[in-house]
Amino acid sequence: MYLTQSLHRAVRQSPDIPFTAYRARTYTARETYDAVSRIAGGLIGLGVRKDDRVGLLSLNTDRFCQAALATAWADAAIVPLNTRWSVAEHAYALDDADVSVLFLDDAFLPMASALRERTPGLRTIVHCGDQPTPEGLVPLAELLAAEPVEDVHRQGDAMAGVFYTGGTTGVSKGVMLGHRQLFVTALGTLLHTRLPRGGTSILAAPAFHLAGFAFWIVGMMADMTTVPVAMFDPAGVLRTIEEHRAKQTLLVPAMIDAIVSHPDAGSYDLSSLELLAYGASPISETLLTRARAAFPSAQFLQVYGMTELSPSTTLLLDEDHDDPVLRRSVGRAAPYARVRIVDEKGTEVPPGTIGEIVAAGDHVMLGYWKKPAETQEAVRDGWMHTGDVGYMDERGYVYIVDRLKDMIVSGGENVYSTEVENVVAKHPAVAQVAVIGLPDAKWGERVHAMVVLVPGATLTAEELQAFCKQEIAGYKCPRSVESVAQFPMSAAGKVLKRELRAASGAA
């Protein structure tokens, strides 16, 4: 399996069915095939050669999809860039990955000059938007006018792309993923779940992030029309689901919360949605209950993993969500994955014992780009060490209790922030919560809760402690609480705890 294979199948079996639908623009499979083969020819004309890296800085659009397919068609690898990064962060990734050609859409045209200045190896910027092309950039129309070329059918362990991590714990690393890794997860997910076939798939999660990118692949394999949403906004997603009678979408919990909290959510017809996949960060039981009520026709699928795992390694199926215990887990190992819980020596621990979650299988990354030492540290004897702390029950369900770096040691006791967050999130005054450890003269670290309150609500540390003591031990309860307007978030929807700690002087 490989990235362009679904397009080849579609053009043979249903050439006139829409392949993408973006705003007022629709491309059939036949039209997409033609555009991709010409863009690939244009890339070759610009000097792109086998195994070169081609950058892609774009919102979710049909052009993003075409550029990604064309890059593989031309025997190169893509480097999707985080749309929330600064110029300096983009320049770092472009330089690190030795990118010589970059696709740039309208939203990022103001960065073009600065990117050129800060990335000496960047020869060509291809403007793939709808605005007039600025001087010095190559219009996409020029590539579309090139002679079409034959697909090289790049596949197997040939690198599909370098996907830079979200940087929640520090400097981003480039994760090398091959076509095999991406399609092992996509095919395994399709086979193991009751995913819909045909119809439309809403690409609402950012496509530069591997969760969104992988979900796009799943949609193509299921013969679905991809409907990209350029930038997330709750009303826009609700409207798109209704207008396109969408069958599936993938969202992170922060997006789900924004959608179900929208004052007009109940006025949209969401009955077409058959699947709502979610992941990237924990979801509270309260939010899950609200989401299932808002999308009563949809099955829910939680995926857990990371970019290095292409990106999923466990799946929590819809029927698992009916069990109040199981829905606190992240599911069981996907068909293509082996999952273990190990101690600090790498030895597997008994069921119910807390340790690090590790995974092995054909979905494990090829490695970190230009970082052999980091690769060797992360992948040991074929096992990817996730850095997540959790345990596995007797039936193989995995429960995450924290990130290794987010564990709090208070008074000599290990406190897992996720466990505390799950309890705090149940308080009626709390809309969102993040728990971190702050330096404390008496306890070493104290448990500190940062909360976004429900409008009009108030909450004291004493009130929160009394509430939490009903469910968890006293040493785990927050000793201090801080109300904030919003949390710093990564583009993947994860709270950036390192920024919270830095703001509190605890980094």
Short mmCIF file of C-alpha atoms in Angstrom, two decimals:
data_model
loop_
_atom_site.label_atom_id
_atom_site.label_comp_id
_atom_site.label_asym_id
_atom_site.label_seq_id
_atom_site.Cartn_x
_atom_site.Cartn_y
_atom_site.Cartn_z
CA MET A 1 0.00 0.00 0.00
CA TYR A 2 1.14 3.54 -0.67
CA LEU A 3 -0.12 7.10 -0.61
CA THR A 4 -1.25 7.42 -4.24
CA GLN A 5 -2.82 3.95 -4.46
CA SER A 6 -6.32 5.06 -3.45
CA LEU A 7 -6.32 7.66 -6.23
CA HIS A 8 -5.37 5.03 -8.80
CA ARG A 9 -8.20 2.78 -7.62
CA ALA A 10 -10.70 5.64 -7.60
CA VAL A 11 -9.89 6.78 -11.12
CA ARG A 12 -10.44 3.25 -12.43
CA GLN A 13 -13.56 2.40 -10.44
CA SER A 14 -15.39 5.72 -10.02
CA PRO A 15 -13.58 8.44 -12.00
CA ASP A 16 -16.42 10.97 -11.85
CA ILE A 17 -17.12 10.73 -8.12
CA PRO A 18 -15.82 13.77 -6.16
CA PHE A 19 -12.41 13.04 -4.67
CA THR A 20 -12.21 16.36 -2.79
CA ALA A 21 -14.73 19.10 -2.13
CA TYR A 22 -13.28 22.35 -0.84
CA ARG A 23 -15.61 25.31 -0.50
CA ALA A 24 -17.11 25.85 -3.97
CA ARG A 25 -14.41 23.76 -5.69
CA THR A 26 -14.86 20.06 -6.41
CA TYR A 27 -12.33 17.75 -8.00
CA THR A 28 -13.39 14.35 -9.29
CA ALA A 29 -11.00 11.41 -9.10
CA ARG A 30 -10.23 11.87 -12.81
CA GLU A 31 -9.51 15.59 -12.36
CA THR A 32 -7.40 14.94 -9.28
CA TYR A 33 -5.38 12.30 -11.13
CA ASP A 34 -4.64 14.78 -13.89
CA ALA A 35 -3.73 17.58 -11.48
CA VAL A 36 -1.46 15.36 -9.36
CA SER A 37 0.39 13.92 -12.35
CA ARG A 38 1.01 17.43 -13.69
CA ILE A 39 2.10 18.89 -10.34
CA ALA A 40 4.52 15.96 -10.04
CA GLY A 41 5.86 16.78 -13.48
CA GLY A 42 6.24 20.39 -12.42
CA LEU A 43 8.16 19.37 -9.29
CA ILE A 44 10.56 17.32 -11.40
CA GLY A 45 10.96 20.35 -13.65
CA LEU A 46 11.93 22.38 -10.57
CA GLY A 47 14.73 19.93 -9.84
CA VAL A 48 13.05 17.64 -7.30
CA ARG A 49 14.71 14.24 -7.41
CA LYS A 50 14.31 10.83 -5.77
CA ASP A 51 14.14 11.03 -1.95
CA ASP A 52 14.22 14.86 -1.88
CA ARG A 53 12.06 16.54 0.75
CA VAL A 54 9.30 18.92 -0.32
CA GLY A 55 7.85 21.30 2.27
CA LEU A 56 4.14 21.96 2.64
CA LEU A 57 2.88 24.97 4.62
CA SER A 58 -0.85 25.07 4.08
CA LEU A 59 -4.16 25.03 5.85
CA ASN A 60 -6.51 22.12 5.15
CA THR A 61 -7.37 22.54 1.47
CA ASP A 62 -7.71 20.43 -1.65
CA ARG A 63 -4.34 21.84 -2.75
CA PHE A 64 -2.73 20.36 0.38
CA CYS A 65 -4.04 16.94 -0.66
CA GLN A 66 -2.90 17.33 -4.26
CA ALA A 67 0.57 18.57 -3.28
CA ALA A 68 1.09 15.67 -0.86
CA LEU A 69 0.03 13.11 -3.48
CA ALA A 70 2.13 14.78 -6.18
CA THR A 71 5.23 14.72 -3.99
CA ALA A 72 4.97 10.94 -3.55
CA TRP A 73 4.12 10.61 -7.28
CA ALA A 74 7.43 12.36 -8.05
CA ASP A 75 9.38 9.97 -5.78
CA ALA A 76 9.97 12.52 -3.02
CA ALA A 77 8.93 12.87 0.63
CA ILE A 78 6.76 15.58 2.17
CA VAL A 79 7.57 17.77 5.15
CA PRO A 80 4.25 19.18 6.43
CA LEU A 81 4.80 22.26 8.60
CA ASN A 82 2.83 23.22 11.68
CA THR A 83 0.57 26.12 10.69
CA ARG A 84 0.89 27.68 14.15
CA TRP A 85 4.66 27.93 14.11
CA SER A 86 6.65 31.13 13.91
CA VAL A 87 9.00 31.95 11.03
CA ALA A 88 11.93 30.77 13.15
CA GLU A 89 10.31 27.40 13.80
CA HIS A 90 9.45 26.92 10.13
CA ALA A 91 12.99 27.88 9.13
CA TYR A 92 14.41 25.36 11.60
CA ALA A 93 12.38 22.49 10.12
CA LEU A 94 13.01 23.52 6.51
CA ASP A 95 16.74 23.75 7.11
CA ASP A 96 16.86 20.59 9.23
CA ALA A 97 15.06 18.55 6.55
CA ASP A 98 17.05 20.11 3.68
CA VAL A 99 13.90 21.29 1.93
CA SER A 100 14.55 22.95 -1.42
CA VAL A 101 10.95 23.36 -2.68
CA LEU A 102 8.08 24.59 -0.51
CA PHE A 103 4.34 24.75 -1.23
CA LEU A 104 2.88 27.84 0.45
CA ASP A 105 -0.79 28.81 0.57
CA ASP A 106 -2.41 32.24 0.92
CA ALA A 107 -2.43 32.34 4.71
CA PHE A 108 1.37 32.25 4.87
CA LEU A 109 2.37 34.53 2.01
CA PRO A 110 3.57 37.23 4.46
CA MET A 111 6.23 34.76 5.66
CA ALA A 112 7.67 34.09 2.21
CA SER A 113 10.47 36.66 2.24
CA ALA A 114 11.55 35.83 5.78
CA LEU A 115 11.60 32.11 5.03
CA ARG A 116 13.83 32.72 2.02
CA GLU A 117 16.22 34.83 4.09
CA ARG A 118 16.43 32.33 6.94
CA THR A 119 16.59 29.16 4.83
CA PRO A 120 19.46 29.40 2.33
CA GLY A 121 18.73 25.96 0.86
CA LEU A 122 15.16 26.88 -0.07
CA ARG A 123 15.36 27.35 -3.85
CA THR A 124 11.70 27.61 -4.82
CA ILE A 125 8.41 28.58 -3.19
CA VAL A 126 5.30 27.40 -5.01
CA HIS A 127 2.24 29.49 -4.26
CA CYS A 128 -0.72 27.07 -3.99
CA GLY A 129 -3.42 29.52 -2.96
CA ASP A 130 -6.07 31.56 -4.76
CA GLN A 131 -4.69 35.09 -4.33
CA PRO A 132 -2.42 36.69 -6.96
CA THR A 133 1.06 35.15 -6.80
CA PRO A 134 3.67 37.59 -5.45
CA GLU A 135 6.79 38.29 -7.45
CA GLY A 136 9.51 35.72 -6.90
CA LEU A 137 7.12 32.84 -6.17
CA VAL A 138 6.08 30.18 -8.67
CA PRO A 139 2.31 29.96 -9.22
CA LEU A 140 0.77 26.52 -8.90
CA ALA A 141 -0.74 27.10 -12.35
CA GLU A 142 2.77 26.79 -13.77
CA LEU A 143 3.11 23.29 -12.34
CA LEU A 144 -0.41 22.38 -13.48
CA ALA A 145 0.63 23.35 -17.01
CA ALA A 146 3.52 20.88 -16.98
CA GLU A 147 3.38 17.64 -18.90
CA PRO A 148 1.96 14.84 -16.74
CA VAL A 149 4.39 12.15 -15.60
CA GLU A 150 3.88 8.53 -14.61
CA ASP A 151 3.59 7.68 -10.93
CA VAL A 152 6.73 5.99 -9.58
CA HIS A 153 4.52 4.12 -7.08
CA ARG A 154 6.79 5.00 -4.17
CA GLN A 155 6.00 2.47 -1.44
CA GLY A 156 7.19 0.18 1.34
CA ASP A 157 9.85 1.61 3.61
CA ALA A 158 10.56 4.44 1.18
CA MET A 159 10.04 7.55 3.26
CA ALA A 160 6.59 9.10 2.86
CA GLY A 161 7.44 12.12 4.95
CA VAL A 162 9.27 13.79 7.80
CA PHE A 163 6.63 14.76 10.35
CA TYR A 164 7.84 17.15 13.02
CA THR A 165 6.58 16.48 16.52
CA GLY A 166 4.44 19.00 18.33
CA GLY A 167 7.24 20.02 20.64
CA THR A 168 5.20 19.67 23.84
CA THR A 169 8.36 18.61 25.69
CA GLY A 170 10.98 20.66 23.85
CA VAL A 171 12.49 21.11 20.39
CA SER A 172 10.61 19.38 17.58
CA LYS A 173 12.13 16.25 16.09
CA GLY A 174 11.52 15.05 12.55
CA VAL A 175 9.83 11.65 12.59
CA MET A 176 10.56 9.58 9.48
CA LEU A 177 7.61 7.48 8.37
CA GLY A 178 7.47 5.18 5.37
CA HIS A 179 4.44 4.34 3.24
CA ARG A 180 4.27 0.93 4.90
CA GLN A 181 4.02 2.41 8.39
CA LEU A 182 1.19 4.75 7.42
CA PHE A 183 -0.82 2.10 5.63
CA VAL A 184 -0.37 -0.60 8.25
CA THR A 185 -2.23 1.63 10.69
CA ALA A 186 -4.85 2.77 8.18
CA LEU A 187 -5.62 -0.73 6.94
CA GLY A 188 -5.59 -2.21 10.43
CA THR A 189 -8.01 0.44 11.68
CA LEU A 190 -10.37 -0.16 8.77
CA LEU A 191 -10.37 -3.91 9.32
CA HIS A 192 -10.81 -3.74 13.07
CA THR A 193 -13.64 -1.21 13.24
CA ARG A 194 -17.02 -0.62 11.65
CA LEU A 195 -15.92 2.44 9.74
CA PRO A 196 -18.28 3.82 7.08
CA ARG A 197 -17.65 3.38 3.37
CA GLY A 198 -18.36 5.96 0.67
CA GLY A 199 -19.92 9.35 1.35
CA THR A 200 -17.93 12.21 2.81
CA SER A 201 -15.17 12.53 5.39
CA ILE A 202 -14.64 15.90 7.09
CA LEU A 203 -10.94 16.77 7.47
CA ALA A 204 -11.24 19.14 10.43
CA ALA A 205 -8.12 18.25 12.42
CA PRO A 206 -5.03 19.93 10.92
CA ALA A 207 -3.67 17.81 8.09
CA PHE A 208 -0.06 18.73 8.85
CA HIS A 209 -0.46 16.82 12.10
CA LEU A 210 -0.19 13.09 11.65
CA ALA A 211 -3.57 12.37 13.26
CA GLY A 212 -5.31 14.45 10.61
CA PHE A 213 -3.03 13.17 7.85
CA ALA A 214 -3.65 9.53 8.80
CA PHE A 215 -7.40 10.12 8.99
CA TRP A 216 -7.27 11.54 5.45
CA ILE A 217 -5.61 8.30 4.34
CA VAL A 218 -8.32 6.21 6.02
CA GLY A 219 -11.01 8.24 4.24
CA MET A 220 -9.36 7.72 0.86
CA MET A 221 -9.07 3.99 1.46
CA ALA A 222 -12.77 3.88 2.34
CA ASP A 223 -13.69 5.54 -1.00
CA MET A 224 -14.84 8.73 0.70
CA THR A 225 -14.87 12.29 -0.61
CA THR A 226 -12.50 14.40 1.48
CA VAL A 227 -14.00 17.71 2.62
CA PRO A 228 -11.17 19.83 4.09
CA VAL A 229 -12.01 22.52 6.65
CA ALA A 230 -9.33 25.19 6.34
CA MET A 231 -9.38 26.29 9.97
CA PHE A 232 -11.37 24.89 12.83
CA ASP A 233 -14.32 26.81 14.14
CA PRO A 234 -17.27 25.08 15.83
CA ALA A 235 -20.03 26.58 13.70
CA GLY A 236 -18.08 25.86 10.53
CA VAL A 237 -17.67 22.18 11.37
CA LEU A 238 -21.33 21.86 12.38
CA ARG A 239 -22.40 23.51 9.14
CA THR A 240 -20.08 21.35 7.04
CA ILE A 241 -21.36 18.13 8.61
CA GLU A 242 -24.94 19.17 7.87
CA GLU A 243 -24.34 20.46 4.34
CA HIS A 244 -22.27 17.48 3.17
CA ARG A 245 -24.21 14.84 5.13
CA ALA A 246 -20.81 13.80 6.46
CA LYS A 247 -20.29 10.25 7.63
CA GLN A 248 -17.11 10.67 9.64
CA THR A 249 -14.69 13.12 11.18
CA LEU A 250 -11.78 13.16 13.60
CA LEU A 251 -11.52 15.73 16.37
CA VAL A 252 -9.40 16.32 19.44
CA PRO A 253 -11.23 16.72 22.79
CA ALA A 254 -10.76 20.50 22.80
CA MET A 255 -12.56 20.67 19.43
CA ILE A 256 -15.34 18.38 20.65
CA ASP A 257 -15.83 20.59 23.69
CA ALA A 258 -16.05 23.72 21.53
CA ILE A 259 -18.61 22.07 19.24
CA VAL A 260 -20.94 20.67 21.89
CA SER A 261 -20.69 23.93 23.85
CA HIS A 262 -21.68 26.05 20.85
CA PRO A 263 -25.03 27.73 21.58
CA ASP A 264 -26.46 26.70 18.19
CA ALA A 265 -25.20 23.09 18.21
CA GLY A 266 -28.69 21.71 18.70
CA SER A 267 -30.03 23.45 15.61
CA TYR A 268 -27.87 21.48 13.14
CA ASP A 269 -28.80 18.11 11.65
CA LEU A 270 -25.93 15.84 12.67
CA SER A 271 -27.75 12.57 12.08
CA SER A 272 -25.56 11.60 9.09
CA LEU A 273 -22.42 11.22 11.20
CA GLU A 274 -21.61 7.53 11.63
CA LEU A 275 -18.16 7.87 13.19
CA LEU A 276 -16.51 10.37 15.49
CA ALA A 277 -12.89 9.44 16.06
CA TYR A 278 -10.95 11.28 18.73
CA GLY A 279 -7.57 11.25 20.39
CA ALA A 280 -4.37 13.29 20.96
CA SER A 281 -5.27 14.08 24.58
CA PRO A 282 -7.44 12.68 27.38
CA ILE A 283 -11.20 13.26 27.35
CA SER A 284 -13.22 13.67 30.52
CA GLU A 285 -16.21 11.45 31.19
CA THR A 286 -18.38 14.56 31.40
CA LEU A 287 -17.37 15.72 27.92
CA LEU A 288 -17.74 12.22 26.50
CA THR A 289 -21.31 12.03 27.81
CA ARG A 290 -22.17 15.39 26.26
CA ALA A 291 -20.58 14.44 22.94
CA ARG A 292 -22.47 11.16 22.67
CA ALA A 293 -25.70 13.05 23.30
CA ALA A 294 -24.83 15.63 20.62
CA PHE A 295 -23.97 12.93 18.03
CA PRO A 296 -26.48 10.17 18.81
CA SER A 297 -26.04 8.38 15.46
CA ALA A 298 -22.25 8.17 15.62
CA GLN A 299 -20.08 5.39 16.90
CA PHE A 300 -17.14 6.69 18.93
CA LEU A 301 -13.57 5.52 18.36
CA GLN A 302 -10.67 6.60 20.53
CA VAL A 303 -7.19 6.21 19.07
CA TYR A 304 -4.05 6.40 21.18
CA GLY A 305 -0.53 6.69 19.95
CA MET A 306 1.96 9.27 18.79
CA THR A 307 3.60 10.49 15.60
CA GLU A 308 6.31 7.88 16.08
CA LEU A 309 3.61 5.16 15.91
CA SER A 310 2.08 6.31 12.60
CA PRO A 311 0.16 7.45 14.75
CA SER A 312 -2.01 4.88 16.60
CA THR A 313 -1.25 1.76 18.62
CA THR A 314 -4.43 1.13 20.67
CA LEU A 315 -8.12 1.49 19.79
CA LEU A 316 -11.11 1.94 22.10
CA LEU A 317 -14.12 0.71 20.15
CA ASP A 318 -17.63 2.11 20.32
CA GLU A 319 -19.02 -0.74 22.43
CA ASP A 320 -16.21 -0.21 24.95
CA HIS A 321 -17.55 3.28 25.61
CA ASP A 322 -20.69 1.77 27.16
CA ASP A 323 -18.66 0.34 30.04
CA PRO A 324 -17.96 3.00 32.72
CA VAL A 325 -14.60 1.38 33.53
CA LEU A 326 -13.38 0.64 30.02
CA ARG A 327 -14.17 4.12 28.71
CA ARG A 328 -11.49 5.47 31.03
CA SER A 329 -8.96 3.40 29.08
CA VAL A 330 -7.43 4.01 25.66
CA GLY A 331 -8.49 0.58 24.47
CA ARG A 332 -6.50 -2.47 23.47
CA ALA A 333 -3.64 -3.05 21.07
CA ALA A 334 -4.60 -2.57 17.43
CA PRO A 335 -4.28 -5.66 15.19
CA TYR A 336 -0.89 -4.54 13.91
CA ALA A 337 0.59 -3.62 17.31
CA ARG A 338 2.14 -5.26 20.35
CA VAL A 339 1.83 -3.26 23.55
CA ARG A 340 3.52 -3.83 26.90
CA ILE A 341 3.95 -2.07 30.22
CA VAL A 342 7.57 -2.16 31.39
CA ASP A 343 9.64 -1.04 34.36
CA GLU A 344 12.72 1.17 34.21
CA LYS A 345 14.82 -1.84 33.11
CA GLY A 346 12.50 -2.64 30.22
CA THR A 347 11.05 -5.74 31.89
CA GLU A 348 7.33 -6.35 31.39
CA VAL A 349 5.33 -5.90 34.59
CA PRO A 350 2.22 -7.83 35.75
CA PRO A 351 -1.33 -6.61 34.94
CA GLY A 352 -2.37 -3.65 37.06
CA THR A 353 1.21 -2.52 37.67
CA ILE A 354 2.15 0.99 36.60
CA GLY A 355 5.04 1.39 34.20
CA GLU A 356 5.98 2.86 30.84
CA ILE A 357 3.87 2.04 27.78
CA VAL A 358 5.94 0.59 24.92
CA ALA A 359 4.84 -0.64 21.50
CA ALA A 360 6.26 -2.74 18.68
CA GLY A 361 5.10 -3.56 15.17
CA ASP A 362 5.31 -2.48 11.56
CA HIS A 363 3.84 0.91 12.52
CA VAL A 364 6.92 2.01 14.48
CA MET A 365 8.77 4.90 12.85
CA LEU A 366 11.85 4.53 10.68
CA GLY A 367 13.63 6.87 13.10
CA TYR A 368 14.25 10.53 13.89
CA TRP A 369 15.65 12.54 11.00
CA LYS A 370 19.39 13.15 11.53
CA LYS A 371 19.13 12.04 15.17
CA PRO A 372 20.52 8.51 15.50
CA ALA A 373 21.19 8.82 19.25
CA GLU A 374 17.62 9.93 19.97
CA THR A 375 16.32 7.14 17.73
CA GLN A 376 18.36 4.55 19.62
CA GLU A 377 17.08 5.88 22.93
CA ALA A 378 13.43 5.83 21.83
CA VAL A 379 13.38 2.50 19.95
CA ARG A 380 15.07 -0.32 21.87
CA ASP A 381 15.00 -3.85 20.49
CA GLY A 382 12.12 -2.81 18.23
CA TRP A 383 10.03 -1.35 21.07
CA MET A 384 9.03 2.32 20.90
CA HIS A 385 9.20 3.85 24.37
CA THR A 386 6.32 6.31 24.46
CA GLY A 387 7.18 8.22 27.61
CA ASP A 388 3.61 7.62 28.81
CA VAL A 389 2.98 6.00 32.18
CA GLY A 390 0.11 3.56 32.49
CA TYR A 391 -1.04 0.06 33.30
CA MET A 392 -2.78 -2.80 31.51
CA ASP A 393 -5.63 -4.84 32.95
CA GLU A 394 -6.17 -8.59 32.66
CA ARG A 395 -8.03 -8.17 29.34
CA GLY A 396 -5.38 -6.04 27.68
CA TYR A 397 -7.02 -2.62 28.10
CA VAL A 398 -4.45 0.13 28.60
CA TYR A 399 -4.99 2.97 31.07
CA ILE A 400 -2.80 6.07 30.87
CA VAL A 401 -2.00 7.76 34.14
CA ASP A 402 0.52 10.39 33.01
CA ARG A 403 3.47 11.43 30.94
CA LEU A 404 6.76 10.47 32.58
CA LYS A 405 7.77 14.14 32.57
CA ASP A 406 4.42 15.25 34.02
CA MET A 407 4.53 13.00 37.08
CA ILE A 408 4.57 14.96 40.34
CA VAL A 409 6.54 13.76 43.37
CA SER A 410 4.91 15.27 46.46
CA GLY A 411 6.08 14.27 49.93
CA GLY A 412 7.79 11.21 48.45
CA GLU A 413 4.58 10.02 46.77
CA ASN A 414 4.10 9.75 43.01
CA VAL A 415 1.10 11.76 41.83
CA TYR A 416 -0.11 11.27 38.27
CA SER A 417 -1.53 14.51 36.95
CA THR A 418 -4.02 12.81 34.62
CA GLU A 419 -5.65 11.01 37.55
CA VAL A 420 -6.12 14.31 39.39
CA GLU A 421 -7.37 16.05 36.23
CA ASN A 422 -10.05 13.39 35.74
CA VAL A 423 -11.44 14.14 39.19
CA VAL A 424 -11.16 17.94 38.99
CA ALA A 425 -12.93 17.89 35.61
CA LYS A 426 -16.04 16.51 37.31
CA HIS A 427 -16.49 19.66 39.44
CA PRO A 428 -19.45 21.63 38.09
CA ALA A 429 -17.49 24.89 38.12
CA VAL A 430 -14.66 23.54 35.95
CA ALA A 431 -14.72 23.74 32.15
CA GLN A 432 -11.08 22.68 31.57
CA VAL A 433 -8.22 21.66 33.85
CA ALA A 434 -4.47 21.09 33.74
CA VAL A 435 -2.53 19.85 36.76
CA ILE A 436 1.19 20.54 37.21
CA GLY A 437 3.72 20.30 40.01
CA LEU A 438 5.11 23.47 41.58
CA PRO A 439 8.18 23.70 43.85
CA ASP A 440 7.23 23.50 47.52
CA ALA A 441 9.54 23.91 50.53
CA LYS A 442 7.66 21.33 52.58
CA TRP A 443 6.53 18.76 50.03
CA GLY A 444 9.21 19.08 47.33
CA GLU A 445 6.42 19.60 44.82
CA ARG A 446 2.81 20.49 45.43
CA VAL A 447 -0.12 19.57 43.23
CA HIS A 448 -1.32 22.74 41.49
CA ALA A 449 -4.56 22.86 39.49
CA MET A 450 -5.01 25.40 36.73
CA VAL A 451 -8.63 25.68 35.65
CA VAL A 452 -10.79 27.42 33.09
CA LEU A 453 -14.04 28.07 34.93
CA VAL A 454 -17.56 27.80 33.64
CA PRO A 455 -18.80 31.37 32.95
CA GLY A 456 -19.98 32.98 36.17
CA ALA A 457 -18.54 30.27 38.45
CA THR A 458 -16.03 30.63 41.26
CA LEU A 459 -13.82 28.04 42.95
CA THR A 460 -11.47 28.12 45.93
CA ALA A 461 -8.65 25.71 46.73
CA GLU A 462 -10.53 24.58 49.85
CA GLU A 463 -13.68 23.83 47.86
CA LEU A 464 -11.72 21.91 45.25
CA GLN A 465 -9.80 19.91 47.87
CA ALA A 466 -13.01 18.91 49.62
CA PHE A 467 -14.50 17.81 46.30
CA CYS A 468 -11.43 15.80 45.26
CA LYS A 469 -11.06 14.03 48.62
CA GLN A 470 -14.29 12.22 47.86
CA GLU A 471 -12.47 10.25 45.14
CA ILE A 472 -8.69 10.40 45.63
CA ALA A 473 -6.20 10.41 48.48
CA GLY A 474 -5.47 13.68 50.22
CA TYR A 475 -1.86 13.87 49.02
CA LYS A 476 -3.13 13.80 45.43
CA CYS A 477 -5.57 16.66 45.89
CA PRO A 478 -4.55 20.11 44.60
CA ARG A 479 -3.02 22.24 47.33
CA SER A 480 -3.46 25.34 45.21
CA VAL A 481 -5.72 26.38 42.36
CA GLU A 482 -5.39 29.08 39.72
CA SER A 483 -8.07 30.33 37.35
CA VAL A 484 -6.98 31.21 33.80
CA ALA A 485 -8.85 32.42 30.73
CA GLN A 486 -7.38 29.72 28.46
CA PHE A 487 -4.55 27.23 28.18
CA PRO A 488 -1.64 27.35 25.74
CA MET A 489 -2.38 24.57 23.27
CA SER A 490 -0.39 22.76 20.62
CA ALA A 491 -1.89 22.49 17.16
CA ALA A 492 -2.74 18.88 18.04
CA GLY A 493 -5.01 20.07 20.85
CA LYS A 494 -2.64 19.19 23.69
CA VAL A 495 -2.14 21.51 26.66
CA LEU A 496 1.45 22.75 26.66
CA LYS A 497 2.32 22.00 30.27
CA ARG A 498 5.91 23.08 29.85
CA GLU A 499 4.59 26.59 29.11
CA LEU A 500 2.33 26.45 32.16
CA ARG A 501 5.29 25.41 34.30
CA ALA A 502 7.48 28.13 32.77
CA ALA A 503 4.82 30.78 33.47
CA SER A 504 4.65 29.58 37.06
CA GLY A 505 8.43 29.59 37.46
CA ALA A 506 8.61 25.79 37.68
CA ALA A 507 10.12 24.90 34.29
#
